[in-house]
Structures are given as structure tokens and as C-alpha cells.
PDB file of C-alpha atoms in Angstrom:
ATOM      1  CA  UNK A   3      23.654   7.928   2.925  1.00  0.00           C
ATOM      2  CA  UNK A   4      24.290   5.495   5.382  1.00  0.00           C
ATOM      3  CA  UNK A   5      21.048   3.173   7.421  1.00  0.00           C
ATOM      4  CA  UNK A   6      21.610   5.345  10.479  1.00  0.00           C
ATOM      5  CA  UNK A   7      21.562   8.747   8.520  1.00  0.00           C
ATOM      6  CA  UNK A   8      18.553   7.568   6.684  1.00  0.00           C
ATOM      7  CA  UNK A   9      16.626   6.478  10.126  1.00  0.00           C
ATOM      8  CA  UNK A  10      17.528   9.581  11.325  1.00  0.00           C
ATOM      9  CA  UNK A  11      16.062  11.800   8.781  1.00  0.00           C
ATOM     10  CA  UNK A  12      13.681   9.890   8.990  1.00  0.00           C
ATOM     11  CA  UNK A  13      12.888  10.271  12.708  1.00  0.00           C
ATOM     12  CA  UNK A  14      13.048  13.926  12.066  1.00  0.00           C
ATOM     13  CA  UNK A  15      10.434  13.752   9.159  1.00  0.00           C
ATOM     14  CA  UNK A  16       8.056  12.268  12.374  1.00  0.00           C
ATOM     15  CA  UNK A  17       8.969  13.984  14.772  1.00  0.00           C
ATOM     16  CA  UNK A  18       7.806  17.782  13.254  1.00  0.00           C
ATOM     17  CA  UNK A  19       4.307  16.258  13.006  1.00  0.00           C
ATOM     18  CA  UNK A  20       3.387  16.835  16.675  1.00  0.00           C
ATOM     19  CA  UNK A  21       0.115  15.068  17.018  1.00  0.00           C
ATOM     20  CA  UNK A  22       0.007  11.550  16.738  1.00  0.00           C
ATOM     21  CA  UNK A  23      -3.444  11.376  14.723  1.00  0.00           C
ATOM     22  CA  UNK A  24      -1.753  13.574  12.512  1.00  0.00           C
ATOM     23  CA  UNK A  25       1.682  10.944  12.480  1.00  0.00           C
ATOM     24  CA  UNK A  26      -1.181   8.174  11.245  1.00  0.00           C
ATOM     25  CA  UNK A  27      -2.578  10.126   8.712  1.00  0.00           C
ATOM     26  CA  UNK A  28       1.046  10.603   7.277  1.00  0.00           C
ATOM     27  CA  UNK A  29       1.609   6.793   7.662  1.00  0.00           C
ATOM     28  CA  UNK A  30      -1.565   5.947   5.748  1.00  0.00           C
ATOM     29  CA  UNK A  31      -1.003   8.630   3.301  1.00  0.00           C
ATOM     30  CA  UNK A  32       2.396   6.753   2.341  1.00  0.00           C
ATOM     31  CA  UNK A  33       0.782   3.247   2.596  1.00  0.00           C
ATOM     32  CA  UNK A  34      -1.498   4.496  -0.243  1.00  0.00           C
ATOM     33  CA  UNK A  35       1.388   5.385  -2.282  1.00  0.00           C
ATOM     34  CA  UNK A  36       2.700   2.120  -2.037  1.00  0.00           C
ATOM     35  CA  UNK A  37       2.302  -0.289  -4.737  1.00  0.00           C
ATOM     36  CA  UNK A  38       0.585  -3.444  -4.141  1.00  0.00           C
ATOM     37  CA  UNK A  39       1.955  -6.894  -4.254  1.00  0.00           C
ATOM     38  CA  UNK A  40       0.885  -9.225  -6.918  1.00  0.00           C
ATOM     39  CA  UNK A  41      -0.839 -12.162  -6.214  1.00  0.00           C
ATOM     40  CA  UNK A  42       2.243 -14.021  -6.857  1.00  0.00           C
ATOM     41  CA  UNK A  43       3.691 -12.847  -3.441  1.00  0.00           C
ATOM     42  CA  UNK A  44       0.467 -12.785  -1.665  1.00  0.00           C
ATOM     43  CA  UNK A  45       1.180 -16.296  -0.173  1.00  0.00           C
ATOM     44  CA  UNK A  46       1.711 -18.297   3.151  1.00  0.00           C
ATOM     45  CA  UNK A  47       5.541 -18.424   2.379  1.00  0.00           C
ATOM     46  CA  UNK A  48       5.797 -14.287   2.500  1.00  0.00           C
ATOM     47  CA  UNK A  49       3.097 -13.610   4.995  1.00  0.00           C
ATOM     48  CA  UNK A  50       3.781 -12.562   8.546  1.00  0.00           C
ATOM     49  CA  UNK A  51       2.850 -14.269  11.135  1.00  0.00           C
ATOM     50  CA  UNK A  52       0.901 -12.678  14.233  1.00  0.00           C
ATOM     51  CA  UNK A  53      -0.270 -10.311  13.005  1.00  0.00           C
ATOM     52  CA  UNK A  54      -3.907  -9.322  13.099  1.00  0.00           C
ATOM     53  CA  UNK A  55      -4.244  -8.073   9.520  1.00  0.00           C
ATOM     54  CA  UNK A  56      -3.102 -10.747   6.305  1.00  0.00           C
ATOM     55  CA  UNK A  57       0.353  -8.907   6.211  1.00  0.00           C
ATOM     56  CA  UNK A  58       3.187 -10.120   3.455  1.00  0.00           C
ATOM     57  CA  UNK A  59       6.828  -9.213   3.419  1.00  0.00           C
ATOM     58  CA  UNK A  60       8.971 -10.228   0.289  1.00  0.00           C
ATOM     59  CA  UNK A  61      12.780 -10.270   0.609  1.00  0.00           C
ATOM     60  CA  UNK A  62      15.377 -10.459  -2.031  1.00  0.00           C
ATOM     61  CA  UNK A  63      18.974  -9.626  -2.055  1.00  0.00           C
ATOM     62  CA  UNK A  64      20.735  -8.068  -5.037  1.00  0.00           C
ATOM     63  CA  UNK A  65      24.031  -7.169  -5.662  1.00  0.00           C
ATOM     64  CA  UNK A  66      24.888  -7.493  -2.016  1.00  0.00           C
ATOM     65  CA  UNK A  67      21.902  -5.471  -0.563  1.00  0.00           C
ATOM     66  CA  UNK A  68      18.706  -6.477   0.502  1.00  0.00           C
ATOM     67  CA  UNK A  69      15.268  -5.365  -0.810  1.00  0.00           C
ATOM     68  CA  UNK A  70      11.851  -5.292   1.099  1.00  0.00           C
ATOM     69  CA  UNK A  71       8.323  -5.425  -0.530  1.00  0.00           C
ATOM     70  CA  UNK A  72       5.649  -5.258   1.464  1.00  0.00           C
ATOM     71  CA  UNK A  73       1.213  -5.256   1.147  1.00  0.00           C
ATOM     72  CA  UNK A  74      -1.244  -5.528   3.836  1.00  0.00           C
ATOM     73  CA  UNK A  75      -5.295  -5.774   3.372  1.00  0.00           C
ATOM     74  CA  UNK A  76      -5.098  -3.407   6.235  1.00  0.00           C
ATOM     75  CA  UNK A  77      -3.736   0.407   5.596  1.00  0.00           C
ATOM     76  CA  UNK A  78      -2.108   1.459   8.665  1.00  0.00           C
ATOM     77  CA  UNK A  79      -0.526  -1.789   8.867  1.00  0.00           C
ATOM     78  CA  UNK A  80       0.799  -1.612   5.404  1.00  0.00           C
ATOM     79  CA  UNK A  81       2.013   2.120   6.163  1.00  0.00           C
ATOM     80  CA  UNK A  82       3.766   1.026   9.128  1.00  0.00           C
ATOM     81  CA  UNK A  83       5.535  -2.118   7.886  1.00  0.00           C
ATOM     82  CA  UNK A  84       6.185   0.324   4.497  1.00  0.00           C
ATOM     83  CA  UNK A  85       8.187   2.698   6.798  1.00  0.00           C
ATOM     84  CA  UNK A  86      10.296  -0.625   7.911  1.00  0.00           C
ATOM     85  CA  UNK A  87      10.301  -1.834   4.301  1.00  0.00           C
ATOM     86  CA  UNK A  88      11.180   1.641   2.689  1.00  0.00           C
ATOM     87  CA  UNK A  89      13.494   2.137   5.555  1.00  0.00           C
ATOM     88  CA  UNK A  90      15.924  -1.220   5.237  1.00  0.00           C
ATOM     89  CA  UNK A  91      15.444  -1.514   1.482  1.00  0.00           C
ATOM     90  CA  UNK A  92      18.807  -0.675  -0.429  1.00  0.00           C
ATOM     91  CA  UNK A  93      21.245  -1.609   2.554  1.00  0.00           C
ATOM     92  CA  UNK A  94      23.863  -4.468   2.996  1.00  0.00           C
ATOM     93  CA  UNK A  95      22.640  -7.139   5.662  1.00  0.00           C
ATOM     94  CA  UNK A  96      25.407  -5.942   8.375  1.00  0.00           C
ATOM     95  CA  UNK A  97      23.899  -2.697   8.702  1.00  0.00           C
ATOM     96  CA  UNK A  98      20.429  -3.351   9.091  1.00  0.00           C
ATOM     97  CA  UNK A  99      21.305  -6.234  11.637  1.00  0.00           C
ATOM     98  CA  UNK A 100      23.161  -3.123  13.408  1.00  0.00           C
ATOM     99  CA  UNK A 101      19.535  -0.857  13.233  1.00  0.00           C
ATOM    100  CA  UNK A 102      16.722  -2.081  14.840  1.00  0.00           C
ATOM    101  CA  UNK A 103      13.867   0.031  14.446  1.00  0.00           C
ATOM    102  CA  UNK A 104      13.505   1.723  18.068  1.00  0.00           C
ATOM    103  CA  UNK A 105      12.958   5.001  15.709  1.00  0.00           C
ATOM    104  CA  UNK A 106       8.935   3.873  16.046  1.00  0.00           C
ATOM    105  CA  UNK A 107       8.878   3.775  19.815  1.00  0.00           C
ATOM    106  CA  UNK A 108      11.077   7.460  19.829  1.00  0.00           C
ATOM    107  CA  UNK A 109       8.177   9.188  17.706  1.00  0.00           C
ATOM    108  CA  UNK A 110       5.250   7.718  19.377  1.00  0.00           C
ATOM    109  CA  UNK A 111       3.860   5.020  17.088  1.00  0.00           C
ATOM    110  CA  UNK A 112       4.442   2.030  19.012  1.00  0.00           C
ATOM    111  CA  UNK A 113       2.309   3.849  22.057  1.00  0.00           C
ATOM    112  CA  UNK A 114      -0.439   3.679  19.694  1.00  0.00           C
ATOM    113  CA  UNK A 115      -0.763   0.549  18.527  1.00  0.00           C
ATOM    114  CA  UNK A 116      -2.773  -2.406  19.834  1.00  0.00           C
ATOM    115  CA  UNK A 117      -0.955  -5.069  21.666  1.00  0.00           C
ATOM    116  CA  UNK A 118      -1.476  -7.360  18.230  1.00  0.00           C
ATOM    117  CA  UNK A 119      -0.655  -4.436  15.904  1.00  0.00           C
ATOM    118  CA  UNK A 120       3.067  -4.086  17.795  1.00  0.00           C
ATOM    119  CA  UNK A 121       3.087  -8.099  18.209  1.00  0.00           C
ATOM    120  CA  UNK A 122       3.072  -7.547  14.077  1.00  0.00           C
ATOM    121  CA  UNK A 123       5.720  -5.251  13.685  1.00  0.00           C
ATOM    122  CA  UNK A 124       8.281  -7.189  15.819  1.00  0.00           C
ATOM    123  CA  UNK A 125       7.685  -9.814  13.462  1.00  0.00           C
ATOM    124  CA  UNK A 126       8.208  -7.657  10.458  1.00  0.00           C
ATOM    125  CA  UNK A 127      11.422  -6.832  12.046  1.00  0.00           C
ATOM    126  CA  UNK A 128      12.237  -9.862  12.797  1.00  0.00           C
ATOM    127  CA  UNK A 129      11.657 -11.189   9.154  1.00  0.00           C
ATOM    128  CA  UNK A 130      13.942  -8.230   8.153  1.00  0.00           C
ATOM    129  CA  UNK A 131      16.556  -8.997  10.459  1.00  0.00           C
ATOM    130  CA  UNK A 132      16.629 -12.905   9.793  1.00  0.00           C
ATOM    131  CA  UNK A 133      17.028 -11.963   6.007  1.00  0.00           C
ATOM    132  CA  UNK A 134      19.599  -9.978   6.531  1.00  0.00           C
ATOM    133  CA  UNK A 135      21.708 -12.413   8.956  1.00  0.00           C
ATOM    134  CA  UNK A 136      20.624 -15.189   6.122  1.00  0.00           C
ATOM    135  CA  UNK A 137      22.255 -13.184   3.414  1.00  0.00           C
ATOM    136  CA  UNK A 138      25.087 -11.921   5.702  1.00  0.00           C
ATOM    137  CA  UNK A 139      25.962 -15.988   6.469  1.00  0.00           C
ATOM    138  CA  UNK A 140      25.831 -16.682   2.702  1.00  0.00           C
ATOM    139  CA  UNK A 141      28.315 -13.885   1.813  1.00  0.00           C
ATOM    140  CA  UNK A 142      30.551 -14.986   4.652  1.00  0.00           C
ATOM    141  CA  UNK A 143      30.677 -18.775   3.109  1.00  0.00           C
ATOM    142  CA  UNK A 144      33.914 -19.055   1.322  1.00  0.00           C
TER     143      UNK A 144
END
């Protein structure tokens, strides 16, 4: 399955659940099913800036994809950055440089959130999408 197929299915998987308190409660549902991030990773290196909640993103690349972890002390935060994480996780850096995530805005969870909140998640895509041109420049190296 390629990025786009996945952020597609994904976008469908949203888009049946018609009202948006509903869309939350499906977002928080899958931040609780996230596991948490040991303390380890719970430090200033990993954690996102601007962002209202303490919000940490941990990036690795492995065997030419990259990986995304992500914890939050604040649930729908964590949910929403999960969706990113879960999302991106698993693909080579050239296609998620090649996705951003306008899927949010298309299913009605960027209308939602406080000016911070989507402040947040453009720097959780942003952190995503310098990874992934980091890794994508180290590959390219001969």
C-alpha cells in the first residue's frame, strides 16, 4: 500500500463518522491505544515546540523508511499527532515529503482545533517532514 492509498483510506475511515464530536471521540479512543513513550524519549531534544500541551515526537529511520513515535500529557493531542505518526510510519522519506497531511483539514479536524492546538500540528508535520528530507539527503550522499 502506497502513503497516498493509506491517507486515503484513511480519510474515508473519518469521513463516515459524520459528527465531529463523534471524529474526537474516535481520535482519543486511538490515542488511548497508543503506547506511551518512555522516559528516555520524554526529553527537550524530541519535544515539539509550540505546542500548548508537553508533546514529543521520536524519529528513526530503518532500513530506508522512517518510523514515528509519538506521547503527549494531553489526549487529543496525542490522538491527533498519533494519526500523523501512525500515518507516515513505515514509508521511505520521498513519499512522505510528497504527502502533507491536508487529509485533517478535508475531514474537519483542523476547524476544531484552537489556534495553538493547529500551531502544534504544523510543527509535528514539520518535524516529520524535516526527518524525512534529513534521511532523504543522507541516502542521496554518495
Amino acid at each position: 500500500m502506497t502513503l497516498t492509498e493509506k491517507k486515503d483510506a484513511l480519510v474515508e475511515d473519518l469521513s463516515i463518522i459524520e459528527d465531529p464530536q463523534e471524529r474526537f471521540a474516535y481520535i482519543i479512543e486511538n490515542a488511548r491505544s497508543q503506547p506511551a513513550l518512555t522516559a528516555e524519549f520524554k526529553v527537550e531534544a524530541f519535544r515539539i515546540k509550540g505546542c500548548q500541551s508537553q508533546l514529543w515526537l521520536v524519529p528513526r529511520l530503518e532500513n530506508g523508511l522512517c518510523y514515528f513515535e509519538t506521547d503527549s500529557d494531553a489526549v487529543i493531542t496525542k490522538g491527533i499527532a498519533g494519526l500523523l505518526t501512525q500515518l507516515y510510519s513505515g514509508f521511505p522519506p520521498e513519499e512522505i515529503i510528497e504527502t502533507p497531511p491536508n487529509f485533517l483539514a478535508e475531514v474537519g479536524i483542523t476547524q476544531h482545533l484552537t489556534p495553538n492546538r493547529r500551531n502544534g500540528l504544523s510543527n509535528v508535520w514539520n518535524t516529520i517532514k524535516s526527518f524525512a528530507e534529513h534521511c532523504l539527503n543522507q541516502v542521496q550522499r554518495p
